Protein backbone atom coordinates (compact mmCIF):
# COMPACT_ATOMS: atom_id res chain seq x y z
CA UNK A 1 0.00 0.00 0.00
CA UNK A 2 2.81 2.39 0.87
CA UNK A 3 4.55 1.73 -2.45
CA UNK A 4 1.35 2.48 -4.34
CA UNK A 5 0.99 5.90 -2.60
CA UNK A 6 4.63 6.71 -3.30
CA UNK A 7 4.24 5.76 -6.96
CA UNK A 8 1.00 7.75 -7.21
CA UNK A 9 2.64 10.84 -5.74
CA UNK A 10 5.59 10.55 -8.13
CA UNK A 11 3.23 10.04 -11.05
CA UNK A 12 1.23 13.13 -10.07
CA UNK A 13 4.40 15.20 -9.71
CA UNK A 14 5.69 14.11 -13.12
CA UNK A 15 2.25 14.75 -14.66
CA UNK A 16 2.08 18.27 -13.21
CA UNK A 17 5.61 18.99 -14.43
CA UNK A 18 4.80 17.78 -17.95
CA UNK A 19 1.57 19.80 -18.02
CA UNK A 20 3.48 22.89 -16.94
CA UNK A 21 6.03 22.43 -19.74
CA UNK A 22 3.29 21.85 -22.33
CA UNK A 23 1.39 24.95 -21.14
CA UNK A 24 4.55 27.05 -21.30
CA UNK A 25 5.36 25.87 -24.82
CA UNK A 26 1.83 26.53 -26.07
CA UNK A 27 1.62 29.98 -24.51
CA UNK A 28 5.01 30.95 -25.98
CA UNK A 29 3.91 29.70 -29.40
CA UNK A 30 0.71 31.77 -29.23
CA UNK A 31 2.71 34.83 -28.15
CA UNK A 32 5.12 34.39 -31.07
CA UNK A 33 2.26 34.05 -33.55
CA UNK A 34 0.70 37.29 -32.26
CA UNK A 35 4.02 39.11 -32.54
CA UNK A 36 4.51 37.75 -36.06
CA UNK A 37 1.10 39.11 -37.10
CA UNK A 38 1.90 42.50 -35.56
CA UNK A 39 5.21 42.64 -37.43
CA UNK A 40 3.50 41.69 -40.69
CA UNK A 41 0.98 44.51 -40.21
CA UNK A 42 3.77 46.97 -39.45
CA UNK A 43 5.72 45.87 -42.53
CA UNK A 44 2.60 46.27 -44.65
CA UNK A 45 1.98 49.82 -43.41
CA UNK A 46 5.63 50.76 -43.93
CA UNK A 47 5.50 49.40 -47.49
CA UNK A 48 2.42 51.54 -48.14
CA UNK A 49 4.26 54.60 -46.82
CA UNK A 50 7.25 53.81 -49.03
CA UNK A 51 5.07 53.47 -52.12
CA UNK A 52 3.26 56.74 -51.43
CA UNK A 53 6.59 58.50 -50.88
CA UNK A 54 7.87 57.10 -54.18
CA UNK A 55 4.75 58.43 -55.91
CA UNK A 56 5.35 61.87 -54.41
CA UNK A 57 8.96 61.77 -55.60
CA UNK A 58 7.83 60.86 -59.11
CA UNK A 59 5.32 63.71 -59.11
CA UNK A 60 8.01 66.14 -58.00
CA UNK A 61 10.33 64.86 -60.75
CA UNK A 62 7.57 65.49 -63.31
CA UNK A 63 7.11 69.00 -61.95
CA UNK A 64 10.87 69.54 -62.03
CA UNK A 65 11.03 68.83 -65.75
CA UNK A 66 8.57 71.61 -66.55
CA UNK A 67 9.46 74.26 -63.99
CA UNK A 68 12.46 76.18 -62.75
CA UNK A 69 14.21 75.71 -59.44
CA UNK A 70 12.52 78.85 -58.08
CA UNK A 71 9.13 77.26 -58.71
CA UNK A 72 10.26 74.10 -56.91
CA UNK A 73 11.47 76.19 -53.98
CA UNK A 74 8.09 77.95 -53.82
CA UNK A 75 6.28 74.61 -53.85
CA UNK A 76 8.57 73.24 -51.13
CA UNK A 77 8.06 76.31 -48.96
CA UNK A 78 4.28 76.67 -49.40
CA UNK A 79 3.00 73.12 -49.74
CA UNK A 80 5.55 71.23 -47.64
CA UNK A 81 6.32 74.04 -45.14
CA UNK A 82 10.06 73.63 -45.65
CA UNK A 83 12.68 76.22 -44.76
CA UNK A 84 16.35 76.62 -45.53
CA UNK A 85 18.94 75.78 -42.86
CA UNK A 86 19.62 78.65 -40.40
CA UNK A 87 16.56 80.51 -41.70
CA UNK A 88 14.34 82.34 -39.20
CA UNK A 89 10.60 81.92 -39.74
CA UNK A 90 8.26 84.81 -38.87
CA UNK A 91 4.51 84.24 -38.62
CA UNK A 92 2.19 87.13 -39.41
CA UNK A 93 -0.62 86.82 -36.85
CA UNK A 94 -2.89 89.15 -38.82
CA UNK A 95 -2.56 86.96 -41.90
CA UNK A 96 -3.54 83.71 -40.15
CA UNK A 97 -7.21 84.60 -39.78
CA UNK A 98 -7.67 85.21 -43.50
PDB file of C-alpha atoms in Angstrom:
ATOM      1  CA  UNK A   1       0.000   0.000   0.000  1.00  0.00           C
ATOM      2  CA  UNK A   2       2.805   2.390   0.873  1.00  0.00           C
ATOM      3  CA  UNK A   3       4.548   1.733  -2.448  1.00  0.00           C
ATOM      4  CA  UNK A   4       1.346   2.481  -4.337  1.00  0.00           C
ATOM      5  CA  UNK A   5       0.993   5.896  -2.598  1.00  0.00           C
ATOM      6  CA  UNK A   6       4.629   6.714  -3.301  1.00  0.00           C
ATOM      7  CA  UNK A   7       4.242   5.762  -6.962  1.00  0.00           C
ATOM      8  CA  UNK A   8       0.997   7.752  -7.206  1.00  0.00           C
ATOM      9  CA  UNK A   9       2.644  10.841  -5.740  1.00  0.00           C
ATOM     10  CA  UNK A  10       5.590  10.551  -8.129  1.00  0.00           C
ATOM     11  CA  UNK A  11       3.231  10.042 -11.045  1.00  0.00           C
ATOM     12  CA  UNK A  12       1.226  13.133 -10.066  1.00  0.00           C
ATOM     13  CA  UNK A  13       4.396  15.198  -9.706  1.00  0.00           C
ATOM     14  CA  UNK A  14       5.693  14.112 -13.118  1.00  0.00           C
ATOM     15  CA  UNK A  15       2.254  14.752 -14.662  1.00  0.00           C
ATOM     16  CA  UNK A  16       2.078  18.272 -13.209  1.00  0.00           C
ATOM     17  CA  UNK A  17       5.614  18.993 -14.429  1.00  0.00           C
ATOM     18  CA  UNK A  18       4.803  17.778 -17.952  1.00  0.00           C
ATOM     19  CA  UNK A  19       1.570  19.799 -18.023  1.00  0.00           C
ATOM     20  CA  UNK A  20       3.485  22.892 -16.936  1.00  0.00           C
ATOM     21  CA  UNK A  21       6.032  22.434 -19.739  1.00  0.00           C
ATOM     22  CA  UNK A  22       3.285  21.852 -22.330  1.00  0.00           C
ATOM     23  CA  UNK A  23       1.388  24.947 -21.144  1.00  0.00           C
ATOM     24  CA  UNK A  24       4.552  27.048 -21.299  1.00  0.00           C
ATOM     25  CA  UNK A  25       5.364  25.872 -24.815  1.00  0.00           C
ATOM     26  CA  UNK A  26       1.831  26.530 -26.072  1.00  0.00           C
ATOM     27  CA  UNK A  27       1.622  29.985 -24.513  1.00  0.00           C
ATOM     28  CA  UNK A  28       5.011  30.948 -25.981  1.00  0.00           C
ATOM     29  CA  UNK A  29       3.911  29.702 -29.396  1.00  0.00           C
ATOM     30  CA  UNK A  30       0.710  31.766 -29.226  1.00  0.00           C
ATOM     31  CA  UNK A  31       2.709  34.831 -28.153  1.00  0.00           C
ATOM     32  CA  UNK A  32       5.124  34.388 -31.067  1.00  0.00           C
ATOM     33  CA  UNK A  33       2.256  34.051 -33.553  1.00  0.00           C
ATOM     34  CA  UNK A  34       0.696  37.291 -32.259  1.00  0.00           C
ATOM     35  CA  UNK A  35       4.024  39.112 -32.542  1.00  0.00           C
ATOM     36  CA  UNK A  36       4.507  37.751 -36.061  1.00  0.00           C
ATOM     37  CA  UNK A  37       1.102  39.109 -37.103  1.00  0.00           C
ATOM     38  CA  UNK A  38       1.903  42.502 -35.556  1.00  0.00           C
ATOM     39  CA  UNK A  39       5.213  42.643 -37.427  1.00  0.00           C
ATOM     40  CA  UNK A  40       3.504  41.694 -40.691  1.00  0.00           C
ATOM     41  CA  UNK A  41       0.978  44.512 -40.212  1.00  0.00           C
ATOM     42  CA  UNK A  42       3.768  46.971 -39.455  1.00  0.00           C
ATOM     43  CA  UNK A  43       5.721  45.873 -42.534  1.00  0.00           C
ATOM     44  CA  UNK A  44       2.598  46.275 -44.654  1.00  0.00           C
ATOM     45  CA  UNK A  45       1.977  49.815 -43.408  1.00  0.00           C
ATOM     46  CA  UNK A  46       5.633  50.758 -43.933  1.00  0.00           C
ATOM     47  CA  UNK A  47       5.505  49.395 -47.487  1.00  0.00           C
ATOM     48  CA  UNK A  48       2.419  51.538 -48.145  1.00  0.00           C
ATOM     49  CA  UNK A  49       4.256  54.599 -46.819  1.00  0.00           C
ATOM     50  CA  UNK A  50       7.245  53.810 -49.028  1.00  0.00           C
ATOM     51  CA  UNK A  51       5.070  53.466 -52.122  1.00  0.00           C
ATOM     52  CA  UNK A  52       3.258  56.742 -51.425  1.00  0.00           C
ATOM     53  CA  UNK A  53       6.587  58.502 -50.881  1.00  0.00           C
ATOM     54  CA  UNK A  54       7.870  57.098 -54.181  1.00  0.00           C
ATOM     55  CA  UNK A  55       4.750  58.430 -55.909  1.00  0.00           C
ATOM     56  CA  UNK A  56       5.352  61.868 -54.406  1.00  0.00           C
ATOM     57  CA  UNK A  57       8.961  61.773 -55.603  1.00  0.00           C
ATOM     58  CA  UNK A  58       7.833  60.856 -59.114  1.00  0.00           C
ATOM     59  CA  UNK A  59       5.318  63.708 -59.112  1.00  0.00           C
ATOM     60  CA  UNK A  60       8.010  66.142 -58.002  1.00  0.00           C
ATOM     61  CA  UNK A  61      10.327  64.864 -60.747  1.00  0.00           C
ATOM     62  CA  UNK A  62       7.573  65.491 -63.314  1.00  0.00           C
ATOM     63  CA  UNK A  63       7.107  69.001 -61.949  1.00  0.00           C
ATOM     64  CA  UNK A  64      10.869  69.540 -62.026  1.00  0.00           C
ATOM     65  CA  UNK A  65      11.033  68.835 -65.753  1.00  0.00           C
ATOM     66  CA  UNK A  66       8.574  71.611 -66.554  1.00  0.00           C
ATOM     67  CA  UNK A  67       9.463  74.259 -63.992  1.00  0.00           C
ATOM     68  CA  UNK A  68      12.456  76.176 -62.753  1.00  0.00           C
ATOM     69  CA  UNK A  69      14.207  75.706 -59.438  1.00  0.00           C
ATOM     70  CA  UNK A  70      12.521  78.847 -58.084  1.00  0.00           C
ATOM     71  CA  UNK A  71       9.129  77.257 -58.707  1.00  0.00           C
ATOM     72  CA  UNK A  72      10.264  74.103 -56.908  1.00  0.00           C
ATOM     73  CA  UNK A  73      11.468  76.189 -53.983  1.00  0.00           C
ATOM     74  CA  UNK A  74       8.090  77.948 -53.818  1.00  0.00           C
ATOM     75  CA  UNK A  75       6.284  74.610 -53.852  1.00  0.00           C
ATOM     76  CA  UNK A  76       8.567  73.241 -51.127  1.00  0.00           C
ATOM     77  CA  UNK A  77       8.056  76.309 -48.960  1.00  0.00           C
ATOM     78  CA  UNK A  78       4.283  76.666 -49.399  1.00  0.00           C
ATOM     79  CA  UNK A  79       2.999  73.120 -49.742  1.00  0.00           C
ATOM     80  CA  UNK A  80       5.549  71.226 -47.640  1.00  0.00           C
ATOM     81  CA  UNK A  81       6.318  74.036 -45.139  1.00  0.00           C
ATOM     82  CA  UNK A  82      10.055  73.626 -45.654  1.00  0.00           C
ATOM     83  CA  UNK A  83      12.684  76.220 -44.759  1.00  0.00           C
ATOM     84  CA  UNK A  84      16.348  76.618 -45.526  1.00  0.00           C
ATOM     85  CA  UNK A  85      18.941  75.783 -42.864  1.00  0.00           C
ATOM     86  CA  UNK A  86      19.618  78.651 -40.400  1.00  0.00           C
ATOM     87  CA  UNK A  87      16.560  80.508 -41.697  1.00  0.00           C
ATOM     88  CA  UNK A  88      14.337  82.343 -39.200  1.00  0.00           C
ATOM     89  CA  UNK A  89      10.605  81.923 -39.736  1.00  0.00           C
ATOM     90  CA  UNK A  90       8.258  84.813 -38.866  1.00  0.00           C
ATOM     91  CA  UNK A  91       4.514  84.238 -38.621  1.00  0.00           C
ATOM     92  CA  UNK A  92       2.191  87.128 -39.405  1.00  0.00           C
ATOM     93  CA  UNK A  93      -0.618  86.822 -36.848  1.00  0.00           C
ATOM     94  CA  UNK A  94      -2.887  89.153 -38.820  1.00  0.00           C
ATOM     95  CA  UNK A  95      -2.556  86.958 -41.900  1.00  0.00           C
ATOM     96  CA  UNK A  96      -3.536  83.707 -40.154  1.00  0.00           C
ATOM     97  CA  UNK A  97      -7.214  84.603 -39.780  1.00  0.00           C
ATOM     98  CA  UNK A  98      -7.674  85.215 -43.496  1.00  0.00           C
TER      99      UNK A  98
END
